Amino acid sequence: MEYLPVEVIGNILSRLGAARDVVIASSTCQKWREAWRNHLHTLTFNSNDWPVYHELTRSRLEIIVTQTIFQTNGLHCLSIIMDDVDEFSAAPVIAWLMYTRETLRQLHYNVRTTPNINILEKCGRQKLEVLALAHNTITGVEPSYQKFPCLRSLSLSYVSISALDLSLFLTACPKVEVLSLVSIDIVMSDPQAMMELTSNSLKDIYVEAISLDKIILEADSLEKLHLKDCTLEVFELVSKGSLRLLKIDDVSVIHLDIGESTENLETVDVSNFTIMWSKFHHMIAISSKLKRLRLWGVVFDDEDEAVDIETISACFPQLSHLSLSYELRETSLHYGSQDSFQLENVVVLELGWTVISDLFSHWVAGLLERCPNLKKLVIYGVVSETKTHEECHTLANFTTFIVRLMKKHLHVDVQFEFE
């Protein structure tokens, strides 16, 4: 170890991350202390890393953080995650940001301060590439002054911001590619809760736990769209067909419009969602490059609707992973004639039930017959704690059926996941 260059020691300390571990390791010898001062690139203060953080007074904690940061030169990544620690005074936090901002590439900032500080004013016009903010308030965004010319990833969690300021913030980040919005409090001045976001560089957006009347997203380069736990009346995407992944998880939306941007979709993952199958299928029907389709826990608007397997086979010839779980009815079992279609490229098939019935066995058998190159079958099921004699009998019949069925498909790896 004594022959290691100080730059290498600095990289070792940077991989430790947690500030307490870095301080302990750097006390090894003079050489390690020099590496800490001049070659440490990553430093993390996380209240979950060390229980003592919760026992210290606010002023004592502020002193420890200040002393640690001020003994470094050239930090590239700084994480201050103190969401369950009392509020800090604004003055020391401003000092930390001002001291490090010229060299920082990544800032993960989850600190409540009194009074609230303008994080954009302190970090704008610098070299930040990653910015993650939590439990803060953002007001009065000035994109002409508070620019983030190098920012590629922006994450806002539990942040209070107006729809206009969020739109302006995105404008101030001309190179942003990844945007995450989680449980943000959208301050509205207009009676209609509407948010319009525009970005030519955005490739990946994740939106979770947001309730609005309308979201309009204009992103010509968007490749990944993930909506989770949201309540929306309208969601509109305006794009130029670069979308590769569409994921919708537990979302309530009356009108979903992703326009003509579906031709290059490779993955569609929809779960805990109410859909009109014919309308949804029409939306993705041109996705001839689709490789993964997952419809899990979906509810149909029309009681007589069912996922049309034959149409899936015709529209998505490259499909390799198919996952289906919804309430089965007799209409779900109409596959057409015996040899009318094949899912030639499907190698992984995932099927699930919420309430087990004899229909499920026949459904599994029918799909297996139409996947001649299948390599893996995963069965997901819900088994109630209180099982009636009828439920036990149905489950036993299903088990017997599957054993007999798999004797005909010995090349298929079968797995069961029960909850």
Tab-separated table of N, CA, C and O in Angstrom, residues 158 175 217:
chain	number	residue	atom	x	y	z
A	158	TYR	N	-40.489	15.248	-4.040
A	158	TYR	CA	-41.121	16.006	-2.952
A	158	TYR	C	-40.705	17.472	-2.996
A	158	TYR	O	-40.425	18.090	-1.972
A	175	LYS	N	-29.332	20.218	-22.403
A	175	LYS	CA	-28.771	18.902	-22.705
A	175	LYS	C	-29.367	17.789	-21.847
A	175	LYS	O	-28.890	16.654	-21.897
A	217	LEU	N	-46.484	16.694	-23.024
A	217	LEU	CA	-45.038	16.535	-23.099
A	217	LEU	C	-44.600	16.551	-24.557
A	217	LEU	O	-45.014	15.703	-25.349
